[in-house]
Amino acid sequence: MNNFIIKKVAVVGAGTMGQGIAHMLASRGLDVLLVEKNAENLEHAWEMIQITLDKELERWAITASEKKLILSRIHKVEDWQAIREADLVIETITEDLNAKKEVFAKLDALCKPHTILASNTSTLSLTELAGTTKRPERVVGLHFLHPVNKIDLVELVRGLKTSEETMSAMQHFVENVLEKKGIKVYESPGYVTTRLICLLINEALHALSEGVASAEDIDSAMRIGYDFHYGPLEMADRFGLDSVLLALERMFREYGELKYRPSFLLKKMVRAGHLGVKTGEGFFRYDKDGDRIS
């Protein structure tokens, strides 16, 4: 299946991750079908992708003509019938198992037999998602990290019935078309990246709630001391505090180990609606473009 050619990719779900994946795929020369349930969500996603491209334009990372070309490859889709044309579908809706199972059953009925169905899930069972389809051997996890265009790593997740051919095709696609490093991971809650980074974030939250240091100093310690791009608290803001809480709660249930029990401070922030970048306020404050202002 290394000769399996992917020309058109459908991205189902146009939230933060869906936007990033669509942008990255289009910048690699692929036609992208960006799928959402309504026009309002699609327009918001389109605006956010344009803002990201404008920032690249300001930094001279791309030219005006490159921006135009990238946008021309992204097609806004409300009618799911268009997904029939895709060679690969990447699902990136909210981390809700039942909602994802509904999407996979729908995709299985719509897509051509050779189409690979992928999920960007970070904590849910890929095997359970694949069980809703008649092609479990062609269901795989493609876990991209945020920001997708800047992080050159993808976790390739194998479900119980994912075939070696599918894994091989996806590794070839990730490394040769997307030019990212693909690491192979067996299904396990949190895989490698989410499992480790959520523990770091949770420990930073404990340190903050215990008054060990301020949020600014905790982040500076890891950013400067260990060469992190962002400190753990700003990372949590950028992931979405609700998403971090959801991931920790799911790993706590699955593994049953106290180290995954979410910090009470995290729960309190989520209850207050301070979710990070998406609401403009978390441990730090952000403008509408997602840039930190304090």
Short mmCIF file of C-alpha atoms in Angstrom, two decimals:
data_model
loop_
_atom_site.label_atom_id
_atom_site.label_comp_id
_atom_site.label_asym_id
_atom_site.label_seq_id
_atom_site.Cartn_x
_atom_site.Cartn_y
_atom_site.Cartn_z
CA MET A 1 0.00 0.00 0.00
CA ASN A 2 3.01 2.31 -0.11
CA ASN A 3 1.85 3.06 -3.65
CA PHE A 4 -1.55 4.15 -2.31
CA ILE A 5 -1.85 7.71 -3.60
CA ILE A 6 -3.67 10.29 -1.50
CA LYS A 7 -4.78 13.34 -3.46
CA LYS A 8 -7.87 14.50 -1.62
CA VAL A 9 -8.35 14.51 2.15
CA ALA A 10 -11.55 15.23 4.06
CA VAL A 11 -11.19 16.81 7.50
CA VAL A 12 -14.35 16.28 9.54
CA GLY A 13 -14.64 18.91 12.27
CA ALA A 14 -13.41 22.48 11.82
CA GLY A 15 -12.42 23.35 15.37
CA THR A 16 -8.90 24.39 16.34
CA MET A 17 -7.32 21.06 15.37
CA GLY A 18 -9.39 20.69 12.22
CA GLN A 19 -8.35 24.17 11.09
CA GLY A 20 -4.69 23.41 11.73
CA ILE A 21 -4.81 20.06 9.92
CA ALA A 22 -6.64 21.55 6.91
CA HIS A 23 -4.14 24.42 6.70
CA MET A 24 -1.17 22.05 6.94
CA LEU A 25 -2.54 19.62 4.32
CA ALA A 26 -3.29 22.44 1.86
CA SER A 27 0.18 23.89 2.37
CA ARG A 28 1.57 20.47 1.35
CA GLY A 29 -0.31 20.64 -1.96
CA LEU A 30 -3.31 18.45 -1.09
CA ASP A 31 -6.96 19.20 -1.87
CA VAL A 32 -8.87 19.45 1.39
CA LEU A 33 -12.59 19.07 2.07
CA LEU A 34 -13.26 20.87 5.36
CA VAL A 35 -16.49 19.45 6.76
CA GLU A 36 -18.74 20.98 9.41
CA LYS A 37 -22.37 20.65 10.44
CA ASN A 38 -23.33 24.24 9.61
CA ALA A 39 -22.25 27.27 7.60
CA GLU A 40 -21.58 29.37 10.70
CA ASN A 41 -18.92 26.97 12.02
CA LEU A 42 -17.37 26.73 8.57
CA GLU A 43 -17.14 30.50 8.19
CA HIS A 44 -15.54 30.85 11.62
CA ALA A 45 -12.97 28.18 10.71
CA TRP A 46 -12.27 29.90 7.40
CA GLU A 47 -11.66 33.22 9.17
CA MET A 48 -9.30 31.60 11.69
CA ILE A 49 -7.29 29.91 8.91
CA GLN A 50 -6.99 33.28 7.15
CA ILE A 51 -5.77 34.92 10.38
CA THR A 52 -3.09 32.23 10.75
CA LEU A 53 -2.00 32.71 7.13
CA ASP A 54 -1.90 36.49 7.59
CA LYS A 55 0.44 36.04 10.55
CA GLU A 56 2.73 33.90 8.37
CA LEU A 57 2.55 36.59 5.71
CA GLU A 58 3.61 39.24 8.25
CA ARG A 59 6.62 37.12 9.21
CA TRP A 60 7.49 36.64 5.52
CA ALA A 61 7.07 32.88 6.01
CA ILE A 62 4.80 32.81 2.94
CA THR A 63 4.00 35.14 0.04
CA ALA A 64 0.59 36.60 -0.85
CA SER A 65 0.36 34.22 -3.82
CA GLU A 66 1.15 31.22 -1.57
CA LYS A 67 -1.61 32.29 0.82
CA LYS A 68 -4.04 32.49 -2.10
CA LEU A 69 -2.95 29.05 -3.33
CA ILE A 70 -3.35 27.42 0.10
CA LEU A 71 -6.86 28.87 0.51
CA SER A 72 -7.82 27.72 -3.00
CA ARG A 73 -7.11 24.11 -1.98
CA ILE A 74 -9.47 24.21 1.03
CA HIS A 75 -13.11 23.57 0.12
CA LYS A 76 -15.84 24.31 2.66
CA VAL A 77 -18.29 21.41 2.82
CA GLU A 78 -21.70 21.04 4.50
CA ASP A 79 -23.03 18.29 2.24
CA TRP A 80 -21.37 15.06 3.39
CA GLN A 81 -21.88 13.48 -0.05
CA ALA A 82 -18.73 15.33 -1.14
CA ILE A 83 -16.70 13.10 1.20
CA ARG A 84 -17.15 10.25 -1.30
CA GLU A 85 -14.29 11.82 -3.30
CA ALA A 86 -11.75 11.57 -0.44
CA ASP A 87 -8.91 9.04 -0.34
CA LEU A 88 -8.34 9.72 3.35
CA VAL A 89 -10.73 11.08 5.98
CA ILE A 90 -9.41 12.59 9.22
CA GLU A 91 -12.04 12.97 11.96
CA THR A 92 -11.30 15.73 14.45
CA ILE A 93 -14.58 16.46 16.26
CA THR A 94 -14.91 16.87 20.03
CA GLU A 95 -13.65 14.04 22.28
CA ASP A 96 -17.04 12.38 22.68
CA LEU A 97 -17.04 8.63 22.01
CA ASN A 98 -20.69 8.32 20.95
CA ALA A 99 -20.45 11.33 18.62
CA LYS A 100 -17.29 9.92 17.04
CA LYS A 101 -18.88 6.48 16.62
CA GLU A 102 -21.80 8.08 14.77
CA VAL A 103 -19.37 9.90 12.47
CA PHE A 104 -17.39 6.73 11.72
CA ALA A 105 -20.53 4.73 10.92
CA LYS A 106 -21.63 7.52 8.56
CA LEU A 107 -18.18 7.73 6.93
CA ASP A 108 -18.04 3.97 6.43
CA ALA A 109 -21.35 4.04 4.56
CA LEU A 110 -20.32 7.02 2.41
CA CYS A 111 -16.69 6.40 1.51
CA LYS A 112 -15.17 4.28 -1.22
CA PRO A 113 -13.87 0.84 -0.11
CA HIS A 114 -10.21 1.86 -0.37
CA THR A 115 -10.61 5.06 1.70
CA ILE A 116 -8.69 5.09 4.99
CA LEU A 117 -10.60 6.45 7.98
CA ALA A 118 -8.45 8.19 10.60
CA SER A 119 -9.18 9.81 13.94
CA ASN A 120 -7.24 12.58 15.66
CA THR A 121 -8.44 11.35 19.07
CA SER A 122 -5.90 11.52 21.89
CA THR A 123 -7.62 9.37 24.54
CA LEU A 124 -10.53 7.38 23.08
CA SER A 125 -10.46 3.74 21.92
CA LEU A 126 -9.62 3.48 18.25
CA THR A 127 -10.72 -0.17 18.32
CA GLU A 128 -14.18 0.86 19.51
CA LEU A 129 -14.44 3.50 16.76
CA ALA A 130 -13.32 0.96 14.15
CA GLY A 131 -15.97 -1.47 15.43
CA THR A 132 -18.71 0.76 14.01
CA THR A 133 -17.33 0.20 10.48
CA LYS A 134 -17.05 -2.71 8.07
CA ARG A 135 -13.38 -1.83 7.43
CA PRO A 136 -11.65 -1.96 10.85
CA GLU A 137 -8.40 -2.89 9.11
CA ARG A 138 -8.47 0.52 7.38
CA VAL A 139 -9.13 2.57 10.52
CA VAL A 140 -6.10 4.25 12.10
CA GLY A 141 -5.23 7.00 14.55
CA LEU A 142 -3.43 10.08 13.25
CA HIS A 143 -2.82 12.17 16.36
CA PHE A 144 -1.47 15.58 15.35
CA LEU A 145 -0.15 18.02 17.94
CA HIS A 146 -1.08 21.69 18.23
CA PRO A 147 0.01 23.88 16.45
CA VAL A 148 -0.17 21.37 13.60
CA ASN A 149 1.84 23.42 11.09
CA LYS A 150 4.77 23.84 13.50
CA ILE A 151 4.97 20.47 15.28
CA ASP A 152 6.65 17.89 13.06
CA LEU A 153 5.32 14.82 14.84
CA VAL A 154 2.31 12.56 14.33
CA GLU A 155 1.37 9.58 16.48
CA LEU A 156 0.29 6.70 14.22
CA VAL A 157 -2.06 4.67 16.37
CA ARG A 158 -2.82 1.03 15.67
CA GLY A 159 -6.21 -0.34 16.77
CA LEU A 160 -6.75 -4.04 17.40
CA LYS A 161 -7.57 -4.78 13.75
CA THR A 162 -5.60 -2.05 11.95
CA SER A 163 -3.65 -3.80 9.18
CA GLU A 164 0.09 -3.56 8.66
CA GLU A 165 -0.66 -2.27 5.15
CA THR A 166 -2.68 0.63 6.53
CA MET A 167 0.03 1.49 9.06
CA SER A 168 2.68 1.35 6.36
CA ALA A 169 0.64 3.54 3.99
CA MET A 170 0.05 6.13 6.71
CA GLN A 171 3.69 6.19 7.78
CA HIS A 172 4.69 6.77 4.15
CA PHE A 173 2.09 9.54 3.82
CA VAL A 174 3.10 11.27 7.07
CA GLU A 175 6.84 11.11 6.45
CA ASN A 176 7.02 11.61 2.68
CA VAL A 177 4.02 13.82 1.89
CA LEU A 178 3.53 15.74 5.14
CA GLU A 179 7.26 15.66 5.96
CA LYS A 180 6.66 14.90 9.64
CA LYS A 181 8.04 12.20 11.91
CA GLY A 182 5.55 9.39 12.46
CA ILE A 183 5.87 7.32 15.63
CA LYS A 184 3.98 4.03 15.86
CA VAL A 185 1.88 3.62 18.99
CA TYR A 186 -0.33 0.77 20.16
CA GLU A 187 -3.73 1.81 21.43
CA SER A 188 -3.54 3.01 25.03
CA PRO A 189 -5.35 5.92 26.74
CA GLY A 190 -3.35 9.09 26.08
CA TYR A 191 -0.86 7.25 23.84
CA VAL A 192 2.57 8.79 24.48
CA THR A 193 2.25 12.56 24.07
CA THR A 194 -1.07 13.22 25.85
CA ARG A 195 -0.22 10.81 28.66
CA LEU A 196 3.07 12.55 29.45
CA ILE A 197 2.15 16.19 28.85
CA CYS A 198 -1.07 16.00 30.89
CA LEU A 199 0.90 14.70 33.87
CA LEU A 200 3.32 17.63 33.55
CA ILE A 201 0.42 20.11 33.34
CA ASN A 202 -1.34 18.49 36.31
CA GLU A 203 1.82 18.71 38.43
CA ALA A 204 2.28 22.37 37.45
CA LEU A 205 -1.31 22.97 38.61
CA HIS A 206 -0.57 21.30 41.96
CA ALA A 207 2.53 23.51 42.36
CA LEU A 208 0.47 26.61 41.57
CA SER A 209 -2.38 25.72 43.94
CA GLU A 210 0.12 24.95 46.73
CA GLY A 211 1.64 28.43 46.31
CA VAL A 212 5.08 27.06 45.39
CA ALA A 213 5.49 29.72 42.67
CA SER A 214 3.41 32.03 40.47
CA ALA A 215 1.99 30.89 37.13
CA GLU A 216 4.48 33.13 35.33
CA ASP A 217 7.46 31.69 37.24
CA ILE A 218 6.33 28.06 36.89
CA ASP A 219 6.11 28.53 33.13
CA SER A 220 9.43 30.41 32.98
CA ALA A 221 11.11 27.56 34.87
CA MET A 222 10.16 25.03 32.20
CA ARG A 223 10.34 27.35 29.19
CA ILE A 224 13.79 28.74 29.97
CA GLY A 225 15.18 25.95 32.15
CA TYR A 226 14.17 23.07 29.86
CA ASP A 227 13.83 24.86 26.53
CA PHE A 228 10.05 24.36 26.20
CA HIS A 229 8.34 26.51 23.56
CA TYR A 230 5.54 27.20 26.06
CA GLY A 231 5.39 26.56 29.80
CA PRO A 232 2.92 23.88 31.02
CA LEU A 233 0.23 26.38 32.10
CA GLU A 234 0.26 28.26 28.80
CA MET A 235 0.21 24.89 27.05
CA ALA A 236 -2.95 24.04 29.00
CA ASP A 237 -4.47 27.38 27.95
CA ARG A 238 -3.69 26.63 24.32
CA PHE A 239 -5.00 23.04 24.45
CA GLY A 240 -8.14 24.26 26.23
CA LEU A 241 -8.50 23.65 29.97
CA ASP A 242 -11.72 21.70 29.34
CA SER A 243 -9.82 19.40 26.94
CA VAL A 244 -7.04 18.84 29.48
CA LEU A 245 -9.61 18.06 32.18
CA LEU A 246 -11.41 15.62 29.88
CA ALA A 247 -8.15 13.83 29.01
CA LEU A 248 -7.07 13.52 32.66
CA GLU A 249 -10.49 12.28 33.76
CA ARG A 250 -10.53 9.65 31.04
CA MET A 251 -7.00 8.42 31.86
CA PHE A 252 -7.89 8.40 35.58
CA ARG A 253 -10.88 6.15 34.80
CA GLU A 254 -8.93 3.88 32.44
CA TYR A 255 -5.73 3.46 34.46
CA GLY A 256 -7.21 3.93 37.94
CA GLU A 257 -4.01 5.60 39.16
CA LEU A 258 -4.05 8.68 41.41
CA LYS A 259 -1.38 10.46 39.34
CA TYR A 260 -4.04 11.06 36.65
CA ARG A 261 -6.59 12.57 39.06
CA PRO A 262 -7.17 16.17 37.85
CA SER A 263 -6.10 19.05 40.07
CA PHE A 264 -9.03 20.75 41.84
CA LEU A 265 -7.74 24.07 40.49
CA LEU A 266 -8.22 22.78 36.94
CA LYS A 267 -11.82 21.82 37.72
CA LYS A 268 -12.45 25.22 39.28
CA MET A 269 -11.10 27.07 36.22
CA VAL A 270 -13.29 25.02 33.88
CA ARG A 271 -16.37 25.61 36.05
CA ALA A 272 -15.66 29.34 35.92
CA GLY A 273 -15.52 29.21 32.11
CA HIS A 274 -11.84 30.23 31.99
CA LEU A 275 -10.82 27.74 29.31
CA GLY A 276 -7.72 29.46 27.94
CA VAL A 277 -7.21 30.84 24.45
CA LYS A 278 -10.71 29.87 23.25
CA THR A 279 -12.35 32.12 25.86
CA GLY A 280 -9.58 34.74 26.03
CA GLU A 281 -8.69 33.89 29.62
CA GLY A 282 -7.13 30.96 31.44
CA PHE A 283 -3.98 31.13 33.51
CA PHE A 284 -3.02 34.00 31.20
CA ARG A 285 -5.02 36.33 28.93
CA TYR A 286 -5.20 36.27 25.11
CA ASP A 287 -6.51 38.43 22.29
CA LYS A 288 -8.98 37.23 19.63
CA ASP A 289 -6.08 36.05 17.44
CA GLY A 290 -4.79 33.80 20.23
CA ASP A 291 -1.77 35.96 21.06
CA ARG A 292 -0.95 36.28 24.75
CA ILE A 293 -1.49 39.77 26.19
CA SER A 294 -0.71 39.18 29.88
#
